[in-house]
Amino acid sequence: MSSASFRKKLLAVYVALVFAFIYGPILVVLVLSFNEGKNTSSPWTGFTLNWFQAVFRDRPMVEAGFNSLYVGTGATIVALLLGVIASFIFIRRQFRAKSAFSLMIIAPFLIPGSLYGISLLMFFAQIGFDRSLVTIALSHAILITPLVFLLVSARLATFDRDLEQAAQDLGASRLAVMRYVTLPILTPTIIIAALLAFTWSFDEFIIAFFTAGSSNTLPLAIWSQLKYSLSNRLNALASLIFIFSFITAMAGAFVFSISSKKKRRVEEEI
Amino acid sequence: MTMGVTEQIPKVATRAKLRKAVLTGDNIPLGFILLCFALLLVVPLLLIFVISFWPTLEHRAVPGFTLSNYGKLFGTSMYVRILFKTLWLSALSSIICVLIGYPFAYFVAKKVTKYKFLVLCLIIIPFWTSFLIRVYAGMIILGRTGLVNSALLNLGIIKEPLEFLLYTTFSMVLGFIYIYAPFSILTIYSTIIGIDDRILDAAFDLGANWWQRLRYVTLPLSLPGVVAGFLLVFMPIMGDYVIPLLIGGPEGTVLTTLMITQFGFSSQWGFGSVLALLLMILTAIVVWLAGRYVNLGRLFG
């Protein structure tokens, strides 16, 4: 064997090891969530689905799950609105302080969550706004707007404006151009952004921790269990959440690969 | 007199522009965005600065002016020690992330062809799966009766469970690497993929061996990615709260946990704000440094 191909094999083994390091623990939890054993670290004794049933029987946990769905949906809708508008402003308009504008939009990405969380806590307390699921959703919306902004503005930057011009020349109104030309082209990007934004909000912990009132989101409910009691039910819950996030992320990747294939085909035809 | 006229023109023009903008509603979207971000981002962050000067009376921060919160930070050797410990642990973890990430990124960028999309997906997926769940999974593995300990016990390699695996500085650093390594892999990957293969081939043709090529060609060309890969994990590691608190154990007090404690039962918002400000300044420095090496916008996109 030549030394070059030996080095390549060595690197491949290395990559596999790093993946094992990243995914190993999660796979162990997936397996353990079907384990009959009494506690989180007991050896394999038999297959059971009891832990999953227990998760769904846990009323506060199910309620927290629904809360997370509401918060995620609300935050995603607001973030899409803010992110898409900000992208149009950033790409289509000329004004001074443009780089300051984009820095402001991206800032929630760059600021540590713990820092942003406490600033929101003090802000809501000072203006006397009671914390609830609404404050979590609003805070999450600002947090995930950068994601929508970066994806949509990247797509808008490569957007062929001749298409809009052509539609306008053919007599379409500004609204019609938006409805029948611009938005359909942006749709795949917006879907991806929505999926990723939702997943992010659904899993977000630290900002929810500071902006939550009396109702819990799922990560907050998990947090209190992690701190005070490790139970086998938690393995099942972890598996469910992992699979849920995995599917959402994969759906995003799927839409992405389809839309980029389609784009390539169109470009080849031209 | 002519001076007066020329000075007038821009003023009139701006006023006309302003009137047009208000009448046509062109600036409504911009105004909307600015309002939302001012209210939910800029004002809260400025509030940290303001409250850092407020004195605390009976567990409440009250409007006023005092420098005692700052004095408390710099006057207490324990707090200064925690600050340096935070910086040192974050730097150590980030360096290990880069060391682990570089060969990985190089392999995926230059050697993997057929399954590249799949491998990239596998690196990105951890970002989109619950952070807490991943930390929890790590706890299950490392615990006193966890997988690592029971495996080692069963194999007869150790007689007593290893205690340093969880709730120590070691486990905290390991946790940082476990969570943030994919991030530095991705950053480094994005620069290595940009290196022209012909340059690497040229190095071989001119007689360089693999080590010389790495040392004099690949590494210098990918240096911006290495620096960015370091800074962009340094930042979230320094700001992380979950890992130090959950698996840092008694030695797990870092800047963020100290900061957040001030907002709990002790309610020292003024001092907490000083710590938050410190974290903000450190983050700003890192962002500024990182911005000199990479286009931040492109990286996240």
XYZ file of C-alpha atoms in Angstrom:
571
model
C 0.000 0.000 0.000
C 1.362 3.405 -0.955
C 1.878 5.851 1.887
C -0.557 8.350 0.313
C -3.466 5.935 0.368
C -2.428 4.802 3.853
C -2.622 8.418 5.036
C -6.011 8.732 3.401
C -7.276 5.621 5.200
C -5.854 6.911 8.468
C -7.745 10.183 7.979
C -10.943 8.277 7.188
C -10.616 6.318 10.443
C -10.030 9.598 12.237
C -13.197 11.120 10.745
C -15.168 8.057 11.835
C -13.787 8.427 15.380
C -14.803 12.091 15.572
C -18.291 11.184 14.375
C -18.418 8.468 17.029
C -17.465 11.093 19.618
C -20.176 13.489 18.389
C -22.962 10.956 17.878
C -22.022 8.146 20.275
C -23.680 9.584 23.388
C -26.927 10.303 21.534
C -27.017 6.785 20.085
C -26.496 5.353 23.571
C -29.449 7.390 24.849
C -31.566 6.204 21.901
C -30.804 2.585 22.782
C -31.279 3.078 26.525
C -34.701 4.625 26.014
C -35.929 1.139 25.011
C -34.234 -0.505 27.976
C -36.336 -2.172 30.674
C -33.796 -1.402 33.427
C -34.898 0.674 36.379
C -32.495 3.650 36.107
C -30.667 5.642 33.455
C -27.443 3.698 33.627
C -28.540 0.129 34.256
C -27.311 -2.486 31.779
C -29.541 -3.848 29.006
C -32.236 -6.126 30.406
C -34.958 -6.157 27.766
C -36.980 -4.187 25.261
C -39.815 -1.943 26.376
C -41.847 1.016 25.183
C -42.956 1.905 28.717
C -40.715 4.949 28.971
C -42.303 6.482 25.907
C -45.758 5.905 27.361
C -44.571 7.482 30.584
C -43.478 10.595 28.686
C -46.915 11.034 27.172
C -48.607 10.412 30.517
C -46.523 13.160 32.127
C -49.026 16.039 31.921
C -46.654 18.956 32.676
C -44.182 17.567 30.136
C -46.809 17.278 27.387
C -48.040 20.754 28.218
C -44.475 22.089 27.978
C -44.204 20.383 24.588
C -47.303 22.185 23.343
C -46.004 25.469 24.755
C -42.807 24.971 22.786
C -44.861 24.390 19.643
C -46.783 27.639 20.197
C -43.657 29.636 20.978
C -41.788 28.157 18.012
C -44.632 28.870 15.603
C -45.137 32.430 16.828
C -41.427 33.208 16.850
C -40.970 31.735 13.369
C -43.792 33.808 11.867
C -42.479 37.059 13.360
C -38.874 36.196 12.453
C -39.877 35.441 8.834
C -41.641 38.789 8.611
C -38.705 40.703 10.111
C -36.022 38.720 8.282
C -37.596 38.954 4.827
C -38.308 42.685 5.136
C -34.775 43.303 6.440
C -33.333 41.322 3.513
C -35.240 43.409 0.956
C -34.086 46.612 2.638
C -30.501 45.405 2.793
C -30.235 44.129 -0.787
C -32.532 46.465 -2.675
C -31.995 49.832 -1.069
C -29.092 52.182 -0.863
C -28.625 54.166 2.301
C -25.868 55.249 4.595
C -25.139 53.129 7.664
C -25.977 49.991 5.709
C -23.245 47.969 7.403
C -24.448 49.195 10.796
C -27.923 48.016 9.804
C -26.715 44.506 8.934
C -24.592 44.352 12.083
C -27.673 45.168 14.142
C -29.689 42.415 12.448
C -26.913 39.822 12.906
C -26.082 40.929 16.466
C -28.421 38.438 18.231
C -26.316 35.679 16.621
C -23.088 37.050 17.976
C -24.115 38.038 21.493
C -23.911 35.206 24.059
C -27.407 33.948 24.852
C -26.894 34.279 28.597
C -26.060 37.966 28.142
C -29.022 38.687 25.874
C -31.252 36.723 28.231
C -30.457 38.778 31.323
C -30.789 42.037 29.370
C -34.300 40.978 28.336
C -35.114 39.940 31.891
C -34.182 43.402 33.195
C -35.926 45.121 30.280
C -39.265 43.365 30.786
C -39.018 43.937 34.548
C -38.266 47.655 34.157
C -41.117 48.351 31.735
C -43.432 46.253 33.880
C -44.286 43.738 31.178
C -45.297 40.397 32.702
C -43.227 37.510 31.453
C -45.110 34.712 29.705
C -44.985 32.597 26.558
C -45.450 35.848 24.610
C -42.189 37.319 25.906
C -40.352 34.084 25.044
C -41.786 34.130 21.521
C -40.879 37.797 20.966
C -37.350 37.275 22.247
C -36.935 34.154 20.136
C -38.194 36.054 17.099
C -35.367 38.594 17.454
C -32.895 35.783 18.151
C -33.710 33.846 14.946
C -34.258 36.810 12.619
C -30.519 36.806 11.704
C -30.897 33.266 10.395
C -33.785 34.236 8.104
C -31.961 37.413 7.138
C -28.731 35.643 6.165
C -30.480 32.940 4.125
C -32.961 35.213 2.340
C -30.541 38.050 1.639
C -28.034 35.548 0.206
C -30.762 34.339 -2.163
C -31.867 37.893 -3.041
C -28.281 38.917 -3.812
C -28.103 36.337 -6.632
C -31.641 37.068 -7.786
C -31.956 37.950 -11.500
C -33.852 41.229 -11.432
C -34.469 41.058 -15.194
C -37.263 38.621 -14.351
C -39.090 41.272 -12.353
C -38.350 43.855 -15.027
C -39.792 41.562 -17.685
C -42.980 41.036 -15.692
C -43.327 44.773 -15.206
C -42.798 45.410 -18.931
C -45.564 42.912 -19.621
C -47.880 45.048 -17.528
C -47.780 43.416 -14.112
C -48.389 45.679 -11.134
C -45.845 45.898 -8.318
C -48.006 43.632 -6.197
C -48.437 41.108 -9.008
C -44.669 41.011 -9.603
C -44.185 40.301 -5.909
C -46.920 37.660 -5.842
C -46.144 35.792 -9.076
C -42.403 36.337 -9.640
C -40.435 37.313 -6.567
C -42.104 35.233 -3.854
C -42.215 31.928 -5.810
C -38.468 32.235 -6.412
C -37.844 32.902 -2.733
C -40.194 30.161 -1.489
C -37.664 27.300 -1.095
C -35.321 29.577 0.851
C -38.171 30.762 3.044
C -39.249 27.170 3.754
C -35.715 26.213 4.779
C -35.429 29.327 6.912
C -38.782 28.576 8.567
C -37.816 24.965 9.371
C -34.454 25.911 10.819
C -35.900 28.876 12.700
C -38.604 26.707 14.227
C -36.137 23.994 15.241
C -33.929 26.599 16.854
C -36.724 28.158 18.872
C -38.065 24.730 19.827
C -34.688 23.736 21.306
C -33.637 27.121 22.669
C -33.021 27.118 26.389
C -31.096 30.044 27.840
C -33.197 32.947 26.544
C -36.407 31.100 27.376
C -34.956 30.591 30.873
C -34.835 34.356 31.462
C -37.955 35.448 29.604
C -40.329 32.726 30.830
C -43.169 33.415 33.211
C -44.951 30.589 34.971
C -45.441 28.398 31.853
C -42.552 26.156 30.850
C -41.261 25.337 27.408
C -39.891 21.860 26.778
C -36.188 22.722 27.279
C -37.111 24.422 30.580
C -38.985 21.319 31.733
C -36.004 19.156 30.761
C -33.677 21.518 32.580
C -35.480 21.131 35.871
C -35.377 17.344 35.484
C -31.670 17.425 34.614
C -30.892 19.441 37.707
C -33.000 17.538 40.185
C -33.727 14.043 38.963
C -32.383 11.849 36.219
C -34.967 9.297 35.192
C -35.311 6.755 32.453
C -38.257 8.708 31.135
C -35.754 11.405 30.239
C -34.001 8.991 27.856
C -37.251 8.434 25.988
C -37.996 12.141 25.899
C -34.454 12.890 24.679
C -34.886 10.322 21.900
C -38.203 11.836 20.822
C -36.770 15.351 20.718
C -33.657 14.212 18.910
C -35.680 12.390 16.258
C -38.015 15.372 15.895
C -35.147 17.864 15.410
C -33.360 15.421 13.136
C -36.396 15.074 10.865
C -36.956 18.836 10.714
C -33.307 19.496 9.909
C -33.283 16.743 7.275
C -36.452 18.169 5.721
C -34.616 21.485 5.446
C -31.613 19.807 3.816
C -33.954 17.943 1.445
C -35.713 21.130 0.282
C -32.291 22.719 -0.125
C -30.891 19.929 -2.310
C -34.056 19.805 -4.448
C -34.139 23.554 -4.988
C -30.432 23.736 -5.823
C -30.788 20.815 -8.268
C -33.746 22.525 -9.909
C -31.816 25.764 -10.132
C -28.879 23.996 -11.744
C -31.175 22.313 -14.278
C -32.758 25.635 -15.213
C -29.334 27.211 -15.593
C -28.187 24.364 -17.818
C -31.259 24.717 -20.015
C -30.578 28.401 -20.458
C -24.341 85.307 -0.986
C -23.567 82.473 -3.373
C -22.436 80.530 -0.352
C -25.850 80.936 1.173
C -27.581 79.519 -1.890
C -25.411 76.441 -2.169
C -25.963 75.739 1.472
C -29.694 75.968 0.965
C -29.909 73.385 -1.814
C -29.070 70.204 0.111
C -31.318 71.249 2.947
C -34.298 71.722 0.605
C -33.467 68.457 -1.116
C -33.435 66.509 2.150
C -36.685 68.053 3.210
C -38.309 67.132 -0.096
C -36.934 63.635 0.178
C -38.219 63.356 3.705
C -41.689 64.508 2.670
C -41.723 62.073 -0.232
C -40.588 59.249 1.991
C -43.269 59.960 4.570
C -46.010 60.358 1.956
C -45.191 57.274 -0.113
C -44.514 55.086 2.895
C -41.176 53.903 1.496
C -39.596 53.979 4.906
C -42.337 52.199 6.805
C -40.641 48.763 6.497
C -37.286 50.176 7.586
C -38.944 52.012 10.452
C -40.724 48.828 11.511
C -37.492 46.826 11.621
C -35.661 49.595 13.466
C -38.468 49.881 16.007
C -38.550 46.137 16.738
C -34.791 45.846 17.087
C -34.485 49.051 19.090
C -37.137 47.861 21.514
C -36.080 44.233 21.923
C -32.338 44.398 21.327
C -30.727 47.827 21.585
C -32.612 49.150 24.604
C -32.214 45.933 26.663
C -28.476 45.883 25.952
C -28.125 49.562 26.853
C -30.031 48.820 30.024
C -27.149 46.576 31.127
C -24.847 49.582 30.913
C -27.281 51.813 32.824
C -28.052 49.318 35.580
C -24.353 48.597 36.117
C -24.260 52.016 37.850
C -27.339 51.421 40.002
C -26.972 50.714 43.704
C -28.782 47.757 45.233
C -31.107 48.398 48.155
C -32.855 45.520 49.892
C -32.332 43.095 47.011
C -33.545 45.546 44.388
C -31.531 47.620 41.944
C -32.748 51.195 42.284
C -32.019 54.135 39.955
C -28.996 56.091 41.080
C -25.295 56.355 40.477
C -22.559 54.357 42.122
C -19.257 52.845 41.074
C -19.324 50.254 43.835
C -20.419 47.493 41.446
C -17.227 48.035 39.455
C -15.171 48.293 42.607
C -16.548 44.950 43.760
C -15.321 43.250 40.570
C -11.804 44.608 40.551
C -11.411 44.718 44.318
C -12.135 41.033 44.918
C -9.319 38.687 43.989
C -11.725 35.749 43.659
C -13.637 37.467 40.864
C -10.478 38.373 38.977
C -9.346 34.768 39.345
C -12.665 33.516 37.944
C -12.271 35.876 34.987
C -8.824 34.519 34.124
C -9.980 30.956 34.659
C -12.836 31.545 32.204
C -10.504 32.962 29.568
C -7.967 30.183 30.037
C -10.518 27.329 29.918
C -12.271 28.847 26.884
C -8.946 29.255 25.085
C -7.847 25.714 25.920
C -11.145 24.190 24.740
C -11.124 26.282 21.560
C -7.555 25.266 20.714
C -8.467 21.588 21.120
C -11.559 22.152 18.923
C -9.312 23.552 16.187
C -6.743 20.750 16.550
C -9.498 18.148 16.269
C -11.265 20.037 13.509
C -8.376 20.704 11.142
C -7.559 17.182 9.897
C -11.279 16.446 9.766
C -12.051 19.528 7.690
C -9.092 18.868 5.414
C -10.196 15.306 4.750
C -13.800 16.271 4.004
C -12.813 19.217 1.809
C -10.105 17.532 -0.242
C -10.563 13.760 -0.062
C -14.283 13.041 0.237
C -16.029 13.295 -3.102
C -19.033 11.003 -3.332
C -20.575 11.408 0.116
C -19.624 15.028 0.724
C -23.214 16.261 1.104
C -24.006 13.490 3.588
C -20.871 14.136 5.654
C -21.592 17.867 5.711
C -25.149 17.156 6.841
C -23.795 14.982 9.650
C -21.583 17.865 10.824
C -24.419 20.380 10.667
C -27.127 18.239 12.319
C -25.720 18.632 15.866
C -26.342 22.396 15.569
C -29.994 21.665 15.052
C -30.503 19.141 17.781
C -31.275 20.130 21.292
C -28.234 21.377 23.118
C -29.598 20.181 26.471
C -30.272 16.717 25.126
C -26.715 16.405 23.881
C -25.299 17.516 27.217
C -27.611 15.057 28.954
C -26.357 12.270 26.702
C -22.804 13.155 27.695
C -23.771 12.963 31.368
C -25.214 9.482 30.868
C -21.951 8.290 29.337
C -19.581 9.841 31.861
C -21.481 9.365 35.125
C -20.197 7.354 38.080
C -22.178 4.365 36.861
C -22.076 5.503 33.239
C -21.023 3.604 30.172
C -17.333 4.518 30.287
C -16.923 3.534 33.917
C -18.898 0.288 33.663
C -17.009 -0.710 30.522
C -13.636 -0.074 32.153
C -14.736 -1.864 35.320
C -15.990 -4.878 33.419
C -12.779 -5.099 31.417
C -10.866 -5.032 34.671
C -8.845 -1.969 33.656
C -9.906 -0.064 36.739
C -11.122 -1.253 40.125
C -12.938 1.863 41.303
C -15.147 4.088 39.122
C -13.211 7.073 37.787
C -14.468 10.116 39.662
C -12.899 12.799 37.475
C -15.092 11.914 34.485
C -18.032 14.032 35.583
C -18.509 17.234 37.597
C -14.912 18.385 37.199
C -12.970 20.887 35.110
C -11.983 17.953 32.916
C -15.590 17.085 32.103
C -16.373 20.746 31.506
C -13.625 21.077 28.885
C -14.646 17.750 27.365
C -18.243 19.012 27.200
C -17.187 22.210 25.444
C -15.259 20.228 22.847
C -18.101 17.758 22.363
C -20.630 20.520 21.752
C -18.555 23.062 19.828
C -16.068 21.029 17.743
C -18.524 20.738 14.791
C -18.537 24.526 14.652
C -14.786 24.841 14.165
C -14.821 21.949 11.693
C -17.305 23.856 9.556
C -15.373 27.127 9.770
C -12.066 25.539 8.793
C -13.771 23.495 6.082
C -15.106 26.654 4.445
C -11.572 28.003 3.912
C -9.908 24.728 2.913
C -12.573 24.072 0.286
C -11.577 27.431 -1.248
C -7.930 26.414 -1.768
C -7.260 25.699 -5.436
C -6.313 22.025 -5.926
C -3.798 23.035 -8.580
C -1.733 24.870 -5.977
C -1.562 21.690 -3.884
C -0.662 19.636 -6.966
C 2.020 22.155 -7.883
C 3.613 21.706 -4.461
C 3.818 17.948 -5.049
C 5.171 18.399 -8.580
C 7.896 20.636 -7.243
C 8.975 17.828 -4.930
C 7.398 18.710 -1.590
C 6.488 15.789 0.641
C 3.148 15.762 2.463
C 4.547 17.392 5.568
C 6.274 20.189 3.640
C 3.124 20.765 1.648
C 1.019 21.002 4.805
C 3.543 23.227 6.569
C 4.338 25.647 3.729
C 1.248 25.576 1.497
C -1.985 24.251 3.004
C -1.592 25.608 6.507
C -0.658 29.197 5.546
C -3.486 29.305 2.994
C -6.048 28.086 5.520
C -4.782 30.213 8.408
C -7.751 32.630 8.292
C -10.068 29.647 8.746
C -7.998 28.361 11.667
C -8.089 31.734 13.419
C -11.812 32.105 12.746
C -12.405 28.505 13.826
C -10.731 29.376 17.117
C -12.485 32.708 17.714
C -15.936 31.525 16.685
C -15.934 28.717 19.239
C -14.140 30.770 21.867
C -17.078 33.175 21.886
C -19.941 30.726 22.560
C -17.804 28.671 24.969
C -17.091 31.794 27.016
C -20.823 32.609 26.992
C -21.975 29.084 27.789
C -23.870 28.568 31.005
C -25.381 25.124 30.681
C -22.188 23.058 30.542
C -20.400 24.727 33.497
C -23.518 24.465 35.629
C -24.563 20.922 34.701
C -21.220 19.148 34.409
C -18.673 21.614 35.780
C -19.290 20.493 39.337
C -17.893 22.485 42.270
C -15.029 23.871 40.154
C -17.468 24.987 37.467
C -17.776 28.633 38.484
C -17.008 30.739 35.423
C -17.915 34.256 34.357
C -21.385 33.328 33.076
C -22.415 31.260 36.088
C -21.187 34.021 38.395
C -23.140 36.540 36.315
C -26.347 34.545 36.314
C -26.172 33.888 40.060
C -26.530 37.651 40.543
C -29.954 37.482 38.922
C -31.170 34.630 41.089
C -32.078 34.797 44.745
C -29.305 37.214 45.662
C -30.688 39.760 43.167
C -27.540 41.792 42.673
C -28.544 43.263 39.324
C -25.970 46.049 39.472
C -23.015 43.705 39.969
C -24.534 41.218 37.513
C -24.696 43.993 34.927
C -21.022 44.790 35.435
C -20.193 41.136 34.744
C -22.504 41.164 31.720
C -20.785 44.282 30.430
C -17.435 42.556 30.834
C -18.717 39.589 28.840
C -20.076 41.972 26.195
C -16.721 43.756 25.836
C -14.851 40.443 25.569
C -17.351 39.263 22.941
C -17.015 42.504 20.992
C -13.238 42.105 20.905
C -13.572 38.539 19.635
C -16.133 39.545 16.980
C -13.896 42.376 15.859
C -10.865 40.073 15.622
C -12.864 37.393 13.806
C -14.259 39.992 11.398
C -10.710 40.793 10.315
C -10.174 37.213 9.193
C -13.458 36.103 7.718
C -16.625 37.474 6.274
C -18.939 36.675 9.183
C -22.077 36.963 7.091
C -20.876 34.476 4.512
C -19.803 32.015 7.149
C -23.207 31.712 8.774
C -25.015 31.634 5.435
